[in-house]
């Protein structure tokens, strides 16, 4: 159990203002080894974990222990950042059935937003663990705790999937979490002189909805006409009142003509920078809100594109004098371009804007299955495994077209989505690896040139094992160890000649999310066992019908990969991991196990 905690901690990013860890043991009573705010470095935590000693005692009161961590560990005084919107994770290791009732304490943890994962051995009660866990599928079992390494990746993948909070868009939505950098770019040209007070009031109202304090939201205001002028930078103020005072004091800039393109380029080069207070390189969402009252005198396309390339989320609001098409091209999505007849009507669109900002700045995109859904963020590694056996010769063009259509929906460029294609029959064959191409056009060219492999029989199990061992690897371009979601899309036209279960399980263990699509010749039960969830196994009567399930597939992929926070050094989601170690074996039994293990090592 101690080794398991150590391995999980080694996967985290523990430093000032990143992940925090606490360890608690319990039997009759709980005992805190260290609180969340005890250490700020990974090495200190690992030293403490390595020094853990078994607590002992009886009986096993899991309910009381759960209530204890709720009341004494998930608190601000103990280092919890729950009230700041930081995800709260509880990992429970239990070796037996609880002597007391767990239901009330488990519910109270869920009520305050704690995400609980339960791992039990053969002596534990699986139903009890499922009631304690936030979702029954987050309750894992091993026959013995020596098998914990077998479920480590499954646990980490599940934790990784659920830690990003999903934003509501109701009128009472909370727009304060998580932290973000917000820049207002205001048209200060001669044409907006009369409407500038309304623009200023709008900025003030939006700022009042933000949570501006140290290490939370930051705000900058820039005006422009012929040239841009920064009123204040992102790192100018750390309190809401100071920002509001500065906003109330804004004076109209004046000037002509209106060079929106130059202004966009200026904020990209001079405001969304670390020296000006931008935390883009730390993974903090970057939001630009443009208020424009007229058509730009210069071209906006290049500057708008350069902002999108560095990940800035741009929202454009225009009045009757502005160009709606221009605003749509500037905005990250046409639906984020909002129009009012006059800036005095800005209060009418304030909630619409805030809801949109809130939805995309987490960053969590909508999970709509319509054709306009955006499947491009965040980055992911996508592998297509295609049945290239003799039985799919006639339907292979339809499979190739399907891959092409899905690829067109992805965002393939440096440090974004990556794609690989593998065909298989008796043996697998890689058409291209994840690191083969960095542009969408190159990938599409390769997909268009795919030729049917042929061969028999259909060894799906061997193919699954092959992609696990040879494609989902760092040397082939996989970024799994960086926390990038790993997606496998299998198209199979027949029943596998070999067994698929072992390979399918090994993919799940390393966190690969598998989706299976079969035609009438395939085995639906086999596809369901291969897929991460039976609902991710789709069927068509013939592969020519693949366009009918394309959006369903993309919506499913989108649903499971978007709530995954990146764990790269520059963009890792802050996570509080609370490890509740339940050492419930009697000391005598533990000693026997240690002696047996030592004997085995000697042998």
PDB file of C-alpha atoms in Angstrom, residues 79-240:
ATOM      1  CA  UNK A  79      -4.307  23.266   3.039  1.00  0.00           C
ATOM      2  CA  UNK A  80      -7.400  22.388   1.007  1.00  0.00           C
ATOM      3  CA  UNK A  81      -8.102  24.798  -1.843  1.00  0.00           C
ATOM      4  CA  UNK A  82     -11.668  23.588  -2.355  1.00  0.00           C
ATOM      5  CA  UNK A  83     -13.120  27.075  -1.980  1.00  0.00           C
ATOM      6  CA  UNK A  84     -10.729  28.242  -4.718  1.00  0.00           C
ATOM      7  CA  UNK A  85     -12.188  25.703  -7.142  1.00  0.00           C
ATOM      8  CA  UNK A  86      -9.261  23.270  -7.015  1.00  0.00           C
ATOM      9  CA  UNK A  87     -10.423  19.647  -7.582  1.00  0.00           C
ATOM     10  CA  UNK A  88     -10.534  17.569  -4.399  1.00  0.00           C
ATOM     11  CA  UNK A  89      -9.598  13.892  -4.751  1.00  0.00           C
ATOM     12  CA  UNK A  90      -9.856  11.142  -2.131  1.00  0.00           C
ATOM     13  CA  UNK A  91      -8.236   7.762  -2.813  1.00  0.00           C
ATOM     14  CA  UNK A  92      -9.365   5.127  -0.312  1.00  0.00           C
ATOM     15  CA  UNK A  93      -7.524   1.821   0.176  1.00  0.00           C
ATOM     16  CA  UNK A  94      -9.578  -0.552   2.292  1.00  0.00           C
ATOM     17  CA  UNK A  95      -8.834  -4.172   3.142  1.00  0.00           C
ATOM     18  CA  UNK A  96     -12.061  -5.049   4.941  1.00  0.00           C
ATOM     19  CA  UNK A  97     -15.749  -4.354   5.519  1.00  0.00           C
ATOM     20  CA  UNK A  98     -16.425  -1.296   7.669  1.00  0.00           C
ATOM     21  CA  UNK A  99     -17.632  -1.854  11.224  1.00  0.00           C
ATOM     22  CA  UNK A 100     -19.666   1.381  11.106  1.00  0.00           C
ATOM     23  CA  UNK A 101     -21.991   2.837   8.466  1.00  0.00           C
ATOM     24  CA  UNK A 102     -20.315   4.672   5.589  1.00  0.00           C
ATOM     25  CA  UNK A 103     -23.304   6.136   3.728  1.00  0.00           C
ATOM     26  CA  UNK A 104     -23.782   9.469   5.536  1.00  0.00           C
ATOM     27  CA  UNK A 105     -20.071  10.358   5.503  1.00  0.00           C
ATOM     28  CA  UNK A 106     -19.702   9.332   1.851  1.00  0.00           C
ATOM     29  CA  UNK A 107     -22.677  11.534   0.940  1.00  0.00           C
ATOM     30  CA  UNK A 108     -21.294  14.504   2.871  1.00  0.00           C
ATOM     31  CA  UNK A 109     -18.023  14.235   0.937  1.00  0.00           C
ATOM     32  CA  UNK A 110     -19.906  14.154  -2.354  1.00  0.00           C
ATOM     33  CA  UNK A 111     -21.955  17.186  -1.299  1.00  0.00           C
ATOM     34  CA  UNK A 112     -18.836  19.331  -0.906  1.00  0.00           C
ATOM     35  CA  UNK A 113     -17.525  18.120  -4.265  1.00  0.00           C
ATOM     36  CA  UNK A 114     -14.901  15.586  -3.199  1.00  0.00           C
ATOM     37  CA  UNK A 115     -14.250  12.963  -5.889  1.00  0.00           C
ATOM     38  CA  UNK A 116     -13.748   9.640  -4.127  1.00  0.00           C
ATOM     39  CA  UNK A 117     -12.081   6.558  -5.609  1.00  0.00           C
ATOM     40  CA  UNK A 118     -12.168   3.303  -3.637  1.00  0.00           C
ATOM     41  CA  UNK A 119      -9.744   0.403  -3.981  1.00  0.00           C
ATOM     42  CA  UNK A 120     -10.413  -2.779  -2.054  1.00  0.00           C
ATOM     43  CA  UNK A 121      -8.853  -6.198  -1.611  1.00  0.00           C
ATOM     44  CA  UNK A 122     -10.647  -9.520  -1.342  1.00  0.00           C
ATOM     45  CA  UNK A 123     -11.647  -8.811   2.271  1.00  0.00           C
ATOM     46  CA  UNK A 124     -13.465  -5.570   1.460  1.00  0.00           C
ATOM     47  CA  UNK A 125     -17.125  -5.129   0.544  1.00  0.00           C
ATOM     48  CA  UNK A 126     -17.449  -4.201  -3.151  1.00  0.00           C
ATOM     49  CA  UNK A 127     -20.941  -2.747  -2.634  1.00  0.00           C
ATOM     50  CA  UNK A 128     -19.675  -0.573   0.198  1.00  0.00           C
ATOM     51  CA  UNK A 129     -16.792   0.696  -1.971  1.00  0.00           C
ATOM     52  CA  UNK A 130     -19.193   1.500  -4.800  1.00  0.00           C
ATOM     53  CA  UNK A 131     -21.433   3.529  -2.459  1.00  0.00           C
ATOM     54  CA  UNK A 132     -18.403   5.408  -1.142  1.00  0.00           C
ATOM     55  CA  UNK A 133     -17.035   6.170  -4.627  1.00  0.00           C
ATOM     56  CA  UNK A 134     -18.508   8.970  -6.706  1.00  0.00           C
ATOM     57  CA  UNK A 135     -19.345   6.496  -9.435  1.00  0.00           C
ATOM     58  CA  UNK A 136     -19.482   2.680  -9.129  1.00  0.00           C
ATOM     59  CA  UNK A 137     -16.901   2.419 -11.915  1.00  0.00           C
ATOM     60  CA  UNK A 138     -14.449   4.306  -9.701  1.00  0.00           C
ATOM     61  CA  UNK A 139     -14.486   1.403  -7.231  1.00  0.00           C
ATOM     62  CA  UNK A 140     -11.605  -0.948  -8.082  1.00  0.00           C
ATOM     63  CA  UNK A 141     -10.773  -4.354  -6.663  1.00  0.00           C
ATOM     64  CA  UNK A 142      -7.645  -6.475  -6.397  1.00  0.00           C
ATOM     65  CA  UNK A 143      -7.332  -9.922  -4.890  1.00  0.00           C
ATOM     66  CA  UNK A 144      -4.417  -8.685  -2.812  1.00  0.00           C
ATOM     67  CA  UNK A 145      -2.769  -5.285  -2.340  1.00  0.00           C
ATOM     68  CA  UNK A 146       0.400  -6.663  -3.871  1.00  0.00           C
ATOM     69  CA  UNK A 147      -1.551  -6.367  -7.147  1.00  0.00           C
ATOM     70  CA  UNK A 148      -2.028  -2.598  -6.791  1.00  0.00           C
ATOM     71  CA  UNK A 149       0.426  -1.884  -9.659  1.00  0.00           C
ATOM     72  CA  UNK A 150      -2.098  -3.589 -11.977  1.00  0.00           C
ATOM     73  CA  UNK A 151      -4.748  -0.923 -11.317  1.00  0.00           C
ATOM     74  CA  UNK A 152      -2.465   2.098 -10.908  1.00  0.00           C
ATOM     75  CA  UNK A 153      -2.805   3.309 -14.503  1.00  0.00           C
ATOM     76  CA  UNK A 154      -6.556   2.692 -14.490  1.00  0.00           C
ATOM     77  CA  UNK A 155      -6.894   4.777 -11.332  1.00  0.00           C
ATOM     78  CA  UNK A 156      -4.724   7.614 -12.656  1.00  0.00           C
ATOM     79  CA  UNK A 157      -6.614   7.654 -15.953  1.00  0.00           C
ATOM     80  CA  UNK A 158      -9.939   7.884 -14.078  1.00  0.00           C
ATOM     81  CA  UNK A 159      -8.641  10.649 -11.788  1.00  0.00           C
ATOM     82  CA  UNK A 160      -7.277  12.464 -14.824  1.00  0.00           C
ATOM     83  CA  UNK A 161     -10.662  12.224 -16.580  1.00  0.00           C
ATOM     84  CA  UNK A 162     -12.773  13.757 -13.823  1.00  0.00           C
ATOM     85  CA  UNK A 163     -10.631  16.454 -12.192  1.00  0.00           C
ATOM     86  CA  UNK A 164     -11.668  19.406 -14.367  1.00  0.00           C
ATOM     87  CA  UNK A 165     -14.932  20.949 -13.120  1.00  0.00           C
ATOM     88  CA  UNK A 166     -17.716  21.443 -15.662  1.00  0.00           C
ATOM     89  CA  UNK A 167     -19.155  24.946 -15.842  1.00  0.00           C
ATOM     90  CA  UNK A 168     -22.857  25.696 -15.736  1.00  0.00           C
ATOM     91  CA  UNK A 169     -24.328  28.365 -17.968  1.00  0.00           C
ATOM     92  CA  UNK A 170     -27.407  29.276 -15.954  1.00  0.00           C
ATOM     93  CA  UNK A 171     -28.086  32.948 -15.054  1.00  0.00           C
ATOM     94  CA  UNK A 172     -26.649  32.202 -11.606  1.00  0.00           C
ATOM     95  CA  UNK A 173     -23.521  30.608 -13.018  1.00  0.00           C
ATOM     96  CA  UNK A 174     -20.320  31.236 -11.106  1.00  0.00           C
ATOM     97  CA  UNK A 175     -17.784  32.911 -13.372  1.00  0.00           C
ATOM     98  CA  UNK A 176     -15.044  33.082 -10.768  1.00  0.00           C
ATOM     99  CA  UNK A 177     -13.277  29.730 -11.256  1.00  0.00           C
ATOM    100  CA  UNK A 178     -10.824  28.672 -12.409  1.00  0.00           C
ATOM    101  CA  UNK A 179      -8.298  31.453 -12.811  1.00  0.00           C
ATOM    102  CA  UNK A 180      -8.027  33.224 -16.159  1.00  0.00           C
ATOM    103  CA  UNK A 181      -6.342  36.216 -17.788  1.00  0.00           C
ATOM    104  CA  UNK A 182      -8.901  38.574 -19.369  1.00  0.00           C
ATOM    105  CA  UNK A 183      -7.954  41.407 -21.723  1.00  0.00           C
ATOM    106  CA  UNK A 184     -10.498  43.996 -22.884  1.00  0.00           C
ATOM    107  CA  UNK A 185      -9.667  45.626 -26.221  1.00  0.00           C
ATOM    108  CA  UNK A 186     -11.838  48.708 -26.620  1.00  0.00           C
ATOM    109  CA  UNK A 187     -12.506  50.771 -29.730  1.00  0.00           C
ATOM    110  CA  UNK A 188     -11.390  54.220 -28.599  1.00  0.00           C
ATOM    111  CA  UNK A 189     -11.686  55.884 -32.013  1.00  0.00           C
ATOM    112  CA  UNK A 190     -13.598  59.080 -32.715  1.00  0.00           C
ATOM    113  CA  UNK A 191     -16.624  57.011 -33.780  1.00  0.00           C
ATOM    114  CA  UNK A 192     -17.238  55.677 -30.267  1.00  0.00           C
ATOM    115  CA  UNK A 193     -16.932  58.928 -28.321  1.00  0.00           C
ATOM    116  CA  UNK A 194     -20.630  59.062 -27.376  1.00  0.00           C
ATOM    117  CA  UNK A 195     -20.908  55.349 -26.602  1.00  0.00           C
ATOM    118  CA  UNK A 196     -17.681  55.030 -24.627  1.00  0.00           C
ATOM    119  CA  UNK A 197     -19.404  55.442 -21.214  1.00  0.00           C
ATOM    120  CA  UNK A 198     -21.567  52.422 -22.037  1.00  0.00           C
ATOM    121  CA  UNK A 199     -18.463  50.420 -23.002  1.00  0.00           C
ATOM    122  CA  UNK A 200     -16.743  51.430 -19.770  1.00  0.00           C
ATOM    123  CA  UNK A 201     -19.786  50.446 -17.701  1.00  0.00           C
ATOM    124  CA  UNK A 202     -19.862  47.070 -19.448  1.00  0.00           C
ATOM    125  CA  UNK A 203     -16.233  46.395 -18.555  1.00  0.00           C
ATOM    126  CA  UNK A 204     -16.983  47.371 -14.977  1.00  0.00           C
ATOM    127  CA  UNK A 205     -19.934  44.957 -14.728  1.00  0.00           C
ATOM    128  CA  UNK A 206     -17.925  42.073 -16.171  1.00  0.00           C
ATOM    129  CA  UNK A 207     -15.018  42.762 -13.810  1.00  0.00           C
ATOM    130  CA  UNK A 208     -17.450  42.662 -10.878  1.00  0.00           C
ATOM    131  CA  UNK A 209     -18.285  39.073 -11.875  1.00  0.00           C
ATOM    132  CA  UNK A 210     -14.646  37.987 -11.800  1.00  0.00           C
ATOM    133  CA  UNK A 211     -12.581  36.853  -8.834  1.00  0.00           C
ATOM    134  CA  UNK A 212      -9.633  39.207  -8.911  1.00  0.00           C
ATOM    135  CA  UNK A 213      -7.081  38.534  -6.225  1.00  0.00           C
ATOM    136  CA  UNK A 214      -3.608  37.068  -5.884  1.00  0.00           C
ATOM    137  CA  UNK A 215      -3.299  33.971  -8.096  1.00  0.00           C
ATOM    138  CA  UNK A 216      -6.843  34.151  -9.443  1.00  0.00           C
ATOM    139  CA  UNK A 217      -8.295  36.212 -12.313  1.00  0.00           C
ATOM    140  CA  UNK A 218      -6.267  39.026 -13.873  1.00  0.00           C
ATOM    141  CA  UNK A 219      -7.514  41.867 -16.063  1.00  0.00           C
ATOM    142  CA  UNK A 220      -5.996  44.254 -18.575  1.00  0.00           C
ATOM    143  CA  UNK A 221      -7.621  47.061 -20.577  1.00  0.00           C
ATOM    144  CA  UNK A 222      -6.353  48.338 -23.919  1.00  0.00           C
ATOM    145  CA  UNK A 223      -7.855  51.079 -26.096  1.00  0.00           C
ATOM    146  CA  UNK A 224      -7.068  51.588 -29.752  1.00  0.00           C
ATOM    147  CA  UNK A 225      -7.814  53.731 -32.797  1.00  0.00           C
ATOM    148  CA  UNK A 226      -4.904  54.345 -35.181  1.00  0.00           C
ATOM    149  CA  UNK A 227      -2.524  53.018 -32.530  1.00  0.00           C
ATOM    150  CA  UNK A 228      -3.179  50.913 -29.419  1.00  0.00           C
ATOM    151  CA  UNK A 229      -2.687  52.230 -25.897  1.00  0.00           C
ATOM    152  CA  UNK A 230      -2.534  50.020 -22.811  1.00  0.00           C
ATOM    153  CA  UNK A 231      -4.519  51.467 -19.917  1.00  0.00           C
ATOM    154  CA  UNK A 232      -3.175  48.820 -17.520  1.00  0.00           C
ATOM    155  CA  UNK A 233      -1.496  45.419 -17.842  1.00  0.00           C
ATOM    156  CA  UNK A 234      -2.513  42.028 -16.404  1.00  0.00           C
ATOM    157  CA  UNK A 235      -0.020  42.317 -13.543  1.00  0.00           C
ATOM    158  CA  UNK A 236      -0.877  45.912 -12.643  1.00  0.00           C
ATOM    159  CA  UNK A 237      -3.423  45.089  -9.914  1.00  0.00           C
ATOM    160  CA  UNK A 238      -4.131  42.186  -7.600  1.00  0.00           C
ATOM    161  CA  UNK A 239      -7.445  43.339  -6.078  1.00  0.00           C
ATOM    162  CA  UNK A 240     -10.827  43.816  -7.692  1.00  0.00           C
TER     163      UNK A 240
END
